[in-house]
Tab-separated table of C-alpha atoms in Angstrom:
chain	number	residue	atom	x	y	z
Y	1	LEU	CA	7.106	-14.870	-1.692
Y	2	GLU	CA	7.482	-18.625	-1.176
Y	3	GLN	CA	5.905	-21.685	0.367
Y	4	ILE	CA	7.049	-22.876	3.783
Y	5	PRO	CA	10.479	-24.366	2.989
Y	6	GLU	CA	11.054	-28.084	3.696
Y	7	ASP	CA	13.729	-27.551	6.354
Y	8	ILE	CA	11.399	-25.726	8.770
Y	9	LYS	CA	8.111	-27.541	8.132
Y	10	ARG	CA	8.414	-29.446	11.418
Y	11	HIS	CA	9.102	-26.388	13.562
Y	12	PRO	CA	6.560	-26.054	16.434
Y	13	SER	CA	5.503	-22.477	15.480
Y	14	ILE	CA	4.493	-23.706	12.041
Y	15	ALA	CA	2.732	-26.810	13.292
Y	16	LYS	CA	0.763	-24.569	15.661
Y	17	GLN	CA	-0.464	-22.128	12.985
Y	18	ASN	CA	-1.318	-25.097	10.821
Y	19	ARG	CA	-3.511	-26.651	13.516
Y	20	LEU	CA	-5.186	-23.303	14.130
Y	21	LEU	CA	-6.026	-22.750	10.468
Y	22	LYS	CA	-6.825	-26.440	9.849
Y	23	LYS	CA	-4.991	-26.174	6.547
Y	24	ASN	CA	-2.719	-28.246	4.421
Y	25	LEU	CA	0.918	-27.216	4.919
Y	26	SER	CA	1.413	-26.928	1.157
Y	27	SER	CA	-0.974	-23.974	1.059
Y	28	LEU	CA	0.903	-22.004	3.705
Y	29	ILE	CA	3.010	-19.055	2.583
Y	30	LEU	CA	6.093	-18.161	4.616
Y	31	ASP	CA	5.275	-15.137	6.787
Y	32	ARG	CA	7.567	-13.656	9.408
Y	33	SER	CA	4.552	-12.348	11.378
Y	34	TYR	CA	3.728	-15.962	12.232
Y	35	HIS	CA	6.914	-17.945	11.558
Y	36	HIS	CA	9.557	-15.725	13.082
Y	37	ALA	CA	10.926	-18.379	15.448
Y	38	ALA	CA	11.048	-21.021	12.731
Y	39	MET	CA	12.841	-18.620	10.367
Y	40	LEU	CA	15.840	-17.990	12.613
Y	41	SER	CA	17.710	-20.893	11.058
Y	42	LEU	CA	16.918	-19.954	7.433
Y	43	ARG	CA	19.613	-18.882	4.979
Y	44	ASP	CA	18.959	-15.322	3.711
Y	45	GLY	CA	16.317	-15.056	6.446
Y	46	ASP	CA	16.112	-11.255	6.386
Y	47	ARG	CA	15.063	-11.228	2.736
Y	48	ARG	CA	12.275	-13.763	3.248
Y	49	GLY	CA	8.826	-14.203	4.764
Y	50	ARG	CA	7.293	-10.843	3.870
Y	51	PRO	CA	4.289	-11.590	1.615
Y	52	ASP	CA	2.799	-8.285	2.805
Y	53	ILE	CA	5.452	-6.355	0.831
Y	54	VAL	CA	4.567	-8.177	-2.383
Y	55	HIS	CA	0.877	-7.667	-1.591
Y	56	PHE	CA	1.239	-3.873	-1.162
Y	57	CYS	CA	3.393	-3.578	-4.289
Y	58	LEU	CA	0.820	-5.437	-6.362
Y	59	LEU	CA	-2.073	-3.351	-5.015
Y	60	GLU	CA	-0.123	-0.215	-5.936
Y	61	ALA	CA	0.692	-1.477	-9.422
Y	62	LEU	CA	-2.623	-3.066	-10.411
Y	63	GLY	CA	-4.675	-0.054	-9.286
Y	64	THR	CA	-2.823	2.451	-11.497
Y	65	PRO	CA	-4.358	4.025	-14.595
Y	66	LEU	CA	-1.242	2.713	-16.408
Y	67	ASN	CA	-2.397	-0.829	-15.690
Y	68	ARG	CA	-6.034	-0.073	-16.521
Y	69	GLU	CA	-4.893	1.242	-19.919
Y	70	LEU	CA	-3.052	-2.082	-20.473
Y	71	MET	CA	0.301	-0.303	-20.621
Y	72	LEU	CA	1.795	-2.300	-17.721
Y	73	ARG	CA	2.636	-5.965	-17.203
Y	74	VAL	CA	3.302	-7.205	-13.682
Y	75	TYR	CA	5.285	-10.310	-12.727
Y	76	VAL	CA	6.455	-11.702	-9.415
Y	77	HIS	CA	9.603	-13.788	-9.217
Y	78	THR	CA	9.441	-15.880	-6.037
Y	79	PHE	CA	12.281	-16.919	-3.766
Y	80	ASP	CA	11.762	-20.540	-4.791
Y	81	ASP	CA	12.139	-19.698	-8.512
Y	82	LYS	CA	8.594	-19.509	-9.749
Y	83	VAL	CA	7.318	-16.770	-12.024
Y	84	ILE	CA	3.797	-15.462	-11.434
Y	85	SER	CA	2.127	-13.609	-14.324
Y	86	ILE	CA	-0.760	-11.379	-13.336
Y	87	ALA	CA	-3.426	-10.339	-15.840
Y	88	PRO	CA	-4.120	-6.583	-15.761
Y	89	GLU	CA	-7.816	-7.034	-14.929
Y	90	THR	CA	-7.018	-8.989	-11.753
Y	91	ARG	CA	-8.530	-7.586	-8.573
Y	92	LEU	CA	-6.496	-8.968	-5.699
Y	93	PRO	CA	-7.983	-9.438	-2.227
Y	94	ARG	CA	-7.275	-6.406	-0.028
Y	95	ASN	CA	-6.892	-8.631	3.014
Y	96	CYS	CA	-3.353	-9.998	3.294
Y	97	ASP	CA	-4.464	-13.389	4.688
Y	98	ARG	CA	-6.778	-13.828	1.720
Y	99	PHE	CA	-3.964	-12.810	-0.607
Y	100	LYS	CA	-1.734	-15.471	0.958
Y	101	GLY	CA	-4.565	-17.980	0.580
Y	102	LEU	CA	-4.784	-17.115	-3.104
Y	103	ILE	CA	-1.039	-17.571	-3.597
Y	104	GLY	CA	-1.214	-20.908	-1.735
Y	105	GLN	CA	-3.924	-21.972	-4.184
Y	106	LEU	CA	-1.694	-20.855	-7.054
Y	107	TYR	CA	1.177	-23.006	-5.768
Y	108	ARG	CA	-1.117	-26.042	-5.844
Y	109	ALA	CA	-3.046	-25.476	-9.080
Y	110	ARG	CA	-0.574	-23.276	-11.008
Y	111	ARG	CA	-3.446	-21.091	-12.190
Y	112	VAL	CA	-6.323	-19.073	-10.708
Y	113	PRO	CA	-9.154	-19.502	-11.457
Y	114	LEU	CA	-9.037	-23.190	-12.360
Y	115	GLU	CA	-11.262	-22.729	-15.442
Y	116	GLY	CA	-11.624	-19.934	-17.999
Y	117	LYS	CA	-9.158	-17.102	-18.533
Y	118	ALA	CA	-6.239	-17.317	-16.085
Y	119	LEU	CA	-5.831	-14.191	-13.932
Y	120	LEU	CA	-2.773	-15.553	-12.131
Y	121	GLU	CA	-0.449	-18.136	-13.607
Y	122	MET	CA	2.626	-19.732	-12.070
Y	123	GLN	CA	5.495	-21.333	-13.966
Y	124	PRO	CA	8.863	-22.580	-12.764
Y	125	GLY	CA	11.573	-20.139	-13.799
Y	126	THR	CA	14.398	-17.883	-12.748
Y	127	ILE	CA	14.351	-14.148	-13.218
Y	128	TYR	CA	16.546	-14.747	-16.269
Y	129	ASP	CA	13.855	-17.007	-17.811
Y	130	LEU	CA	11.287	-14.311	-17.136
Y	131	LEU	CA	13.319	-11.624	-18.885
Y	132	ARG	CA	13.811	-13.822	-21.908
Y	133	ARG	CA	10.038	-14.119	-22.265
Y	134	VAL	CA	9.437	-10.383	-21.921
Y	135	ARG	CA	11.682	-9.319	-24.873
Y	136	HIS	CA	12.871	-6.316	-22.955
Y	137	SER	CA	14.670	-3.276	-24.368
Y	138	VAL	CA	16.382	-2.332	-21.115
Y	139	VAL	CA	16.426	-3.620	-17.518
Y	140	LEU	CA	16.802	-1.304	-14.534
Y	141	ALA	CA	16.979	-2.607	-10.977
Y	142	LEU	CA	16.109	-0.304	-8.074
Y	143	SER	CA	18.343	-0.474	-5.025
Y	144	VAL	CA	19.596	1.893	-2.369
Y	145	LEU	CA	23.088	0.715	-3.418
Y	146	GLY	CA	22.494	1.894	-6.997
Y	147	LYS	CA	23.617	5.001	-8.816
Y	148	GLU	CA	22.200	8.298	-7.497
Y	149	SER	CA	19.069	9.273	-9.431
Y	150	THR	CA	15.478	10.519	-9.114
Y	151	PRO	CA	12.217	8.940	-10.305
Y	152	ALA	CA	12.015	11.520	-13.110
Y	153	LYS	CA	15.554	10.771	-14.320
Y	154	VAL	CA	15.035	7.003	-14.115
Y	155	ILE	CA	11.878	7.142	-16.230
Y	156	GLU	CA	12.846	9.762	-18.837
Y	157	PRO	CA	14.959	7.490	-21.082
Y	158	LEU	CA	12.372	4.671	-20.884
Y	159	ILE	CA	9.352	6.526	-22.214
Y	160	HIS	CA	9.941	5.781	-25.894
Y	161	LEU	CA	11.404	2.273	-25.550
Y	162	ASP	CA	9.604	-1.033	-26.140
Y	163	ASN	CA	9.111	-3.100	-22.990
Y	164	PRO	CA	11.491	-1.449	-20.549
Y	165	VAL	CA	11.731	-3.565	-17.368
Y	166	LEU	CA	11.927	-2.241	-13.818
Y	167	ILE	CA	12.910	-4.678	-11.072
Y	168	VAL	CA	11.928	-3.817	-7.500
Y	169	GLY	CA	13.024	-6.060	-4.628
Y	170	GLY	CA	9.979	-7.265	-2.691
Y	171	PHE	CA	11.965	-7.794	0.493
Y	172	PRO	CA	12.572	-5.636	3.568
Y	173	ARG	CA	16.364	-5.388	3.499
Y	174	GLY	CA	19.335	-7.155	1.977
Y	175	HIS	CA	20.086	-6.768	-1.699
Y	176	PHE	CA	19.491	-8.374	-5.048
Y	177	SER	CA	21.096	-11.701	-5.798
Y	178	GLU	CA	24.111	-11.629	-8.089
Y	179	SER	CA	22.029	-12.868	-11.026
Y	180	VAL	CA	19.769	-9.790	-10.880
Y	181	THR	CA	22.788	-7.502	-10.702
Y	182	LYS	CA	24.349	-9.209	-13.704
Y	183	LEU	CA	21.327	-9.089	-15.975
Y	184	SER	CA	20.468	-5.453	-15.224
Y	185	ASP	CA	21.721	-2.704	-17.542
Y	186	ALA	CA	21.952	-0.406	-14.529
Y	187	ILE	CA	21.206	-0.329	-10.828
Y	188	VAL	CA	19.724	2.960	-9.693
Y	189	SER	CA	18.646	4.547	-6.421
Y	190	ILE	CA	15.811	7.085	-6.127
Y	191	ASP	CA	16.431	8.088	-2.527
Y	192	PRO	CA	19.575	8.244	-0.380
Y	193	GLU	CA	17.898	6.508	2.578
Y	194	GLY	CA	16.051	3.846	0.602
Y	195	LEU	CA	12.261	3.597	0.409
Y	196	ASP	CA	9.692	0.897	1.052
Y	197	ALA	CA	9.223	-1.265	-2.042
Y	198	TRP	CA	5.591	-0.181	-2.535
Y	199	ILE	CA	6.612	3.474	-2.472
Y	200	VAL	CA	9.239	2.804	-5.133
Y	201	VAL	CA	6.600	1.054	-7.263
Y	202	SER	CA	4.037	3.824	-6.902
Y	203	ARG	CA	6.511	6.634	-7.676
Y	204	LEU	CA	8.013	5.039	-10.752
Y	205	LEU	CA	4.656	4.081	-12.241
Y	206	TYR	CA	3.195	7.503	-11.572
Y	207	GLU	CA	6.278	9.185	-13.023
Y	208	PHE	CA	5.905	7.013	-16.133
Y	209	GLU	CA	2.265	8.043	-16.465
Y	210	SER	CA	3.087	11.638	-15.836
Y	211	GLN	CA	5.815	11.783	-18.503
Y	212	SER	CA	3.493	9.942	-20.934
Y	213	LEU	CA	0.853	12.622	-20.208
Y	214	LEU	CA	-1.568	9.871	-19.215
Y	215	PRO	CA	-3.382	11.901	-16.513
Y	216	VAL	CA	-4.572	14.369	-19.194
Y	217	LYS	CA	-5.109	11.697	-21.886
Y	218	ARG	CA	-7.389	9.730	-19.539
Y	219	TRP	CA	-9.805	12.670	-19.317
Y	220	ASN	CA	-9.748	13.039	-23.114
Y	221	HIS	CA	-10.393	9.309	-23.643
Y	222	ILE	CA	-13.387	9.439	-21.352
Y	223	ARG	CA	-14.832	12.442	-23.168
Y	224	LYS	CA	-14.472	10.628	-26.517
Y	225	ARG	CA	-16.226	7.541	-25.178
Y	226	GLN	CA	-19.202	9.632	-23.964
P	1	LEU	CA	-11.868	3.382	11.060
P	2	GLU	CA	-14.058	2.773	14.092
P	3	GLN	CA	-14.714	0.415	16.998
P	4	ILE	CA	-17.446	-2.193	16.682
P	5	PRO	CA	-20.609	-0.085	16.960
P	6	GLU	CA	-23.023	-0.774	19.872
P	7	ASP	CA	-25.928	-1.899	17.662
P	8	ILE	CA	-24.092	-4.917	16.259
P	9	LYS	CA	-21.998	-6.013	19.241
P	10	ARG	CA	-24.329	-8.957	19.928
P	11	HIS	CA	-24.291	-10.282	16.364
P	12	PRO	CA	-23.125	-13.950	16.208
P	13	SER	CA	-20.293	-13.258	13.700
P	14	ILE	CA	-18.770	-10.753	16.088
P	15	ALA	CA	-19.188	-12.944	19.167
P	16	LYS	CA	-17.448	-15.733	17.240
P	17	GLN	CA	-14.374	-13.691	16.278
P	18	ASN	CA	-14.229	-12.411	19.819
P	19	ARG	CA	-14.126	-15.920	21.266
P	20	LEU	CA	-11.482	-16.928	18.721
P	21	LEU	CA	-9.211	-14.006	19.565
P	22	LYS	CA	-9.993	-14.137	23.299
P	23	LYS	CA	-10.148	-10.363	23.308
P	24	ASN	CA	-12.171	-7.652	24.911
P	25	LEU	CA	-14.832	-6.361	22.502
P	26	SER	CA	-13.714	-2.778	23.080
P	27	SER	CA	-10.419	-3.505	21.364
P	28	LEU	CA	-12.039	-4.825	18.188
P	29	ILE	CA	-11.996	-2.625	15.112
P	30	LEU	CA	-14.849	-2.959	12.616
P	31	ASP	CA	-13.619	-4.984	9.636
P	32	ARG	CA	-15.786	-6.146	6.764
P	33	SER	CA	-13.484	-9.147	6.166
P	34	TYR	CA	-14.738	-10.582	9.450
P	35	HIS	CA	-17.972	-8.723	10.220
P	36	HIS	CA	-19.686	-8.696	6.860
P	37	ALA	CA	-22.862	-10.421	8.065
P	38	ALA	CA	-23.138	-8.183	11.102
P	39	MET	CA	-22.653	-5.070	8.964
P	40	LEU	CA	-25.641	-5.668	6.683
P	41	SER	CA	-27.899	-3.695	9.001
P	42	LEU	CA	-25.512	-0.735	9.462
P	43	ARG	CA	-26.308	2.753	8.200
P	44	ASP	CA	-23.716	3.899	5.598
P	45	GLY	CA	-22.416	0.295	5.592
P	46	ASP	CA	-20.541	0.604	2.294
P	47	ARG	CA	-18.334	3.373	3.682
P	48	ARG	CA	-17.396	1.423	6.809
P	49	GLY	CA	-15.337	-1.520	8.060
P	50	ARG	CA	-12.237	-1.114	5.893
P	51	PRO	CA	-9.302	-0.536	8.278
P	52	ASP	CA	-7.041	-1.960	5.547
P	53	ILE	CA	-7.608	1.154	3.413
P	54	VAL	CA	-6.527	3.447	6.241
P	55	HIS	CA	-3.584	1.131	6.926
P	56	PHE	CA	-2.320	1.243	3.307
P	57	CYS	CA	-2.793	5.016	3.107
P	58	LEU	CA	-0.783	5.528	6.285
P	59	LEU	CA	2.024	3.223	5.135
P	60	GLU	CA	2.196	5.193	1.884
P	61	ALA	CA	2.244	8.534	3.653
P	62	LEU	CA	4.576	7.780	6.557
P	63	GLY	CA	7.195	6.139	4.325
P	64	THR	CA	7.620	9.156	2.038
P	65	PRO	CA	10.727	11.352	2.058
P	66	LEU	CA	8.264	14.257	2.574
P	67	ASN	CA	7.346	12.772	5.950
P	68	ARG	CA	10.939	11.948	6.841
P	69	GLU	CA	11.865	15.589	6.201
P	70	LEU	CA	9.074	16.614	8.637
P	71	MET	CA	7.201	18.404	5.847
P	72	LEU	CA	4.026	16.328	6.273
P	73	ARG	CA	1.489	15.917	9.078
P	74	VAL	CA	-0.908	12.989	8.950
P	75	TYR	CA	-4.264	12.757	10.731
P	76	VAL	CA	-7.062	10.221	10.611
P	77	HIS	CA	-10.631	11.273	11.260
P	78	THR	CA	-12.621	8.195	12.283
P	79	PHE	CA	-16.245	7.376	11.545
P	80	ASP	CA	-17.089	7.744	15.244
P	81	ASP	CA	-15.624	11.278	15.378
P	82	LYS	CA	-12.210	10.791	16.857
P	83	VAL	CA	-9.090	12.481	15.520
P	84	ILE	CA	-5.866	10.478	15.495
P	85	SER	CA	-2.605	12.457	15.253
P	86	ILE	CA	0.392	10.481	14.068
P	87	ALA	CA	3.950	11.586	14.821
P	88	PRO	CA	6.184	11.547	11.710
P	89	GLU	CA	8.672	9.087	13.225
P	90	THR	CA	5.972	6.464	13.798
P	91	ARG	CA	6.663	3.085	12.235
P	92	LEU	CA	3.328	1.324	11.923
P	93	PRO	CA	3.053	-2.473	11.927
P	94	ARG	CA	3.037	-3.832	8.373
P	95	ASN	CA	0.611	-6.554	9.357
P	96	CYS	CA	-3.000	-5.335	9.186
P	97	ASP	CA	-4.141	-7.362	12.220
P	98	ARG	CA	-1.376	-5.824	14.303
P	99	PHE	CA	-2.329	-2.393	12.989
P	100	LYS	CA	-5.922	-3.016	14.110
P	101	GLY	CA	-4.625	-4.181	17.483
P	102	LEU	CA	-2.699	-0.930	17.819
P	103	ILE	CA	-5.767	1.159	16.977
P	104	GLY	CA	-7.811	-0.869	19.485
P	105	GLN	CA	-5.192	-0.017	22.105
P	106	LEU	CA	-5.453	3.644	21.091
P	107	TYR	CA	-9.237	3.605	21.588
P	108	ARG	CA	-8.710	2.373	25.156
P	109	ALA	CA	-5.677	4.403	26.256
P	110	ARG	CA	-5.991	7.450	23.924
P	111	ARG	CA	-2.228	7.397	23.365
P	112	VAL	CA	0.473	4.951	22.208
P	113	PRO	CA	2.866	4.292	23.843
P	114	LEU	CA	1.434	4.816	27.326
P	115	GLU	CA	4.598	6.584	28.585
P	116	GLY	CA	7.092	8.929	26.932
P	117	LYS	CA	6.550	10.786	23.660
P	118	ALA	CA	3.176	9.915	22.117
P	119	LEU	CA	3.450	8.471	18.602
P	120	LEU	CA	-0.298	8.129	18.175
P	121	GLU	CA	-2.818	10.249	20.037
P	122	MET	CA	-6.603	10.137	19.896
P	123	GLN	CA	-8.962	12.962	20.781
P	124	PRO	CA	-12.697	13.313	20.307
P	125	GLY	CA	-13.414	15.661	17.432
P	126	THR	CA	-15.089	16.224	14.101
P	127	ILE	CA	-13.188	16.938	10.931
P	128	TYR	CA	-14.127	20.573	11.499
P	129	ASP	CA	-12.389	20.539	14.919
P	130	LEU	CA	-9.335	19.015	13.277
P	131	LEU	CA	-9.133	21.730	10.634
P	132	ARG	CA	-9.408	24.458	13.245
P	133	ARG	CA	-6.344	23.024	14.981
P	134	VAL	CA	-4.302	22.801	11.787
P	135	ARG	CA	-4.555	26.524	10.836
P	136	HIS	CA	-4.875	25.616	7.196
P	137	SER	CA	-4.446	27.952	4.240
P	138	VAL	CA	-6.612	25.918	1.878
P	139	VAL	CA	-8.548	22.633	2.005
P	140	LEU	CA	-8.906	20.357	-1.011
P	141	ALA	CA	-10.944	17.160	-0.891
P	142	LEU	CA	-10.257	14.405	-3.417
P	143	SER	CA	-13.280	12.697	-4.936
P	144	VAL	CA	-14.206	11.109	-8.241
P	145	LEU	CA	-17.186	13.502	-8.192
P	146	GLY	CA	-14.853	16.517	-8.029
P	147	LYS	CA	-13.701	18.916	-10.701
P	148	GLU	CA	-11.539	17.416	-13.462
P	149	SER	CA	-7.853	17.799	-12.648
P	150	THR	CA	-4.484	15.997	-12.512
P	151	PRO	CA	-2.105	15.463	-9.580
P	152	ALA	CA	0.253	18.092	-11.028
P	153	LYS	CA	-2.521	20.690	-11.331
P	154	VAL	CA	-3.871	19.941	-7.850
P	155	ILE	CA	-0.458	20.406	-6.232
P	156	GLU	CA	0.878	23.393	-8.194
P	157	PRO	CA	-1.040	26.140	-6.337
P	158	LEU	CA	-0.276	24.553	-2.942
P	159	ILE	CA	3.512	24.537	-3.105
P	160	HIS	CA	4.047	27.994	-1.628
P	161	LEU	CA	1.152	28.017	0.842
P	162	ASP	CA	1.340	27.447	4.595
P	163	ASN	CA	-0.349	24.231	5.755
P	164	PRO	CA	-2.443	23.293	2.738
P	165	VAL	CA	-4.753	20.382	3.651
P	166	LEU	CA	-5.635	17.445	1.415
P	167	ILE	CA	-8.535	15.232	2.462
P	168	VAL	CA	-8.659	11.696	1.073
P	169	GLY	CA	-11.605	9.434	1.862
P	170	GLY	CA	-10.387	6.245	3.519
P	171	PHE	CA	-13.417	4.257	2.390
P	172	PRO	CA	-14.084	1.990	-0.595
P	173	ARG	CA	-17.020	3.786	-2.179
P	174	GLY	CA	-19.671	6.326	-1.327
P	175	HIS	CA	-18.745	9.960	-0.925
P	176	PHE	CA	-17.760	12.522	1.648
P	177	SER	CA	-20.306	13.603	4.203
P	178	GLU	CA	-21.889	17.002	3.683
P	179	SER	CA	-19.664	18.552	6.357
P	180	VAL	CA	-16.490	17.690	4.411
P	181	THR	CA	-17.979	19.090	1.224
P	182	LYS	CA	-18.937	22.311	3.002
P	183	LEU	CA	-15.592	22.989	4.621
P	184	SER	CA	-13.508	22.258	1.510
P	185	ASP	CA	-12.445	25.113	-0.746
P	186	ALA	CA	-12.703	22.756	-3.706
P	187	ILE	CA	-13.418	19.134	-4.516
P	188	VAL	CA	-11.142	17.759	-7.214
P	189	SER	CA	-10.754	14.500	-9.121
P	190	ILE	CA	-7.409	13.201	-10.409
P	191	ASP	CA	-8.777	10.373	-12.536
P	192	PRO	CA	-12.056	9.912	-14.415
P	193	GLU	CA	-12.569	6.370	-13.073
P	194	GLY	CA	-11.531	7.049	-9.484
P	195	LEU	CA	-8.502	5.477	-7.809
P	196	ASP	CA	-7.867	3.508	-4.652
P	197	ALA	CA	-7.319	5.862	-1.708
P	198	TRP	CA	-3.696	4.749	-1.190
P	199	ILE	CA	-2.899	5.479	-4.831
P	200	VAL	CA	-4.359	8.976	-4.476
P	201	VAL	CA	-2.221	9.518	-1.361
P	202	SER	CA	0.993	8.296	-2.982
P	203	ARG	CA	0.527	10.353	-6.165
P	204	LEU	CA	-0.284	13.617	-4.450
P	205	LEU	CA	2.556	13.334	-1.949
P	206	TYR	CA	5.046	12.385	-4.641
P	207	GLU	CA	3.830	15.215	-6.863
P	208	PHE	CA	4.297	17.620	-3.948
P	209	GLU	CA	7.851	16.363	-3.423
P	210	SER	CA	8.570	16.495	-7.101
P	211	GLN	CA	7.398	20.108	-7.499
P	212	SER	CA	9.356	21.047	-4.349
P	213	LEU	CA	12.453	19.453	-5.962
P	214	LEU	CA	12.790	17.241	-2.896
P	215	PRO	CA	14.195	14.196	-4.785
P	216	VAL	CA	17.254	16.254	-5.797
P	217	LYS	CA	17.465	18.161	-2.491
P	218	ARG	CA	17.587	14.872	-0.552
P	219	TRP	CA	20.792	13.851	-2.321
P	220	ASN	CA	22.313	17.281	-1.627
P	221	HIS	CA	21.336	17.138	2.063
P	222	ILE	CA	22.991	13.760	2.421
P	223	ARG	CA	26.191	14.998	0.757
P	224	LYS	CA	26.322	17.960	3.154
P	225	ARG	CA	25.859	15.700	6.170
P	226	GLN	CA	28.763	13.489	5.096
């Protein structure tokens, strides 16, 4: 996730979309579906311009019972070194263009909504800054280059720890930057061929719920509340 | 999923989008994000116009190892009684507008691509017609109104059956039509509050893989191939 970078702001394909949408350039999020031609010259181009991946991952994460029970915290670290904190009660737009609009708004105002409790907040920061804030017990990064494992084996040792952190790359291919590799306690792979980021998110969160017996506990909670 | 229905084709909001996209009306898919005003008069309106839900569910399903191992078949039954069969090797567009464009193409040509092996095929048919083709052993429908269960309990009895069928409603709220209820062997719920359709899909497929020991088998397959 990132804003349109300075070096390609004048590219014709971006100027065109901008005219069409009648929007301020600062609210445009880089998206390969529209900016492919402009992105050819970008460094690390194949890891960028896929807000849809972040969107799917967030929809998967925020809709889980784990999140509804306030047992999950979700952050996005952007390519341009911002950290987005997302409150568990946030309901994101299902439409990707509206999601991008929301993130554009966040880049301008640093919080959404402008008044009252913030649902999304953006602060400058590297992934290292983010981890320092989280007071993590352990950090695992998921990558097809990581050590052979399964979702069940990845989650098992985390169940009884305080604030274990899972890092999933919200990009289509390419690998983590060196800083992520360095600050992770381990890099693990849950499938030999690699999986879409949103599938990784959904499996790990469900496995965590499953091993915490949350599916059964949820029914018991509901009965108690009635 | 459905084409713009006849009764609202002349509504101003639809004419406007049509002009903007310079497209033939027959290739437009009903989408609440754009056709909200036009949809107010539609019967069953709250179960319609959400192609994004079907899109997410398909991305979840087609990206699973279960699908890659050819152990899954995915069908979509549309609101206007068409059955879409999707070949396991299909890579759908990640962008929802392109996905809708593809489905619009499918409504016109009945197959995609036009030549060679069909990846997507559309035939007229009810959900009953679809089930007759599948030669199912058992049919379970997922609904928040169903019998209390968990993903693990739903999947356990299916593991050793031939062609068990799971039906997930690709709509935001409202419930299955009476015909789905009648032809299901059971209606089950995997969470007391109900979950987004794509989360239901991802959990059940992962649970099926997990109980079939697929995560471990995948690593063994790969080792053998090397």
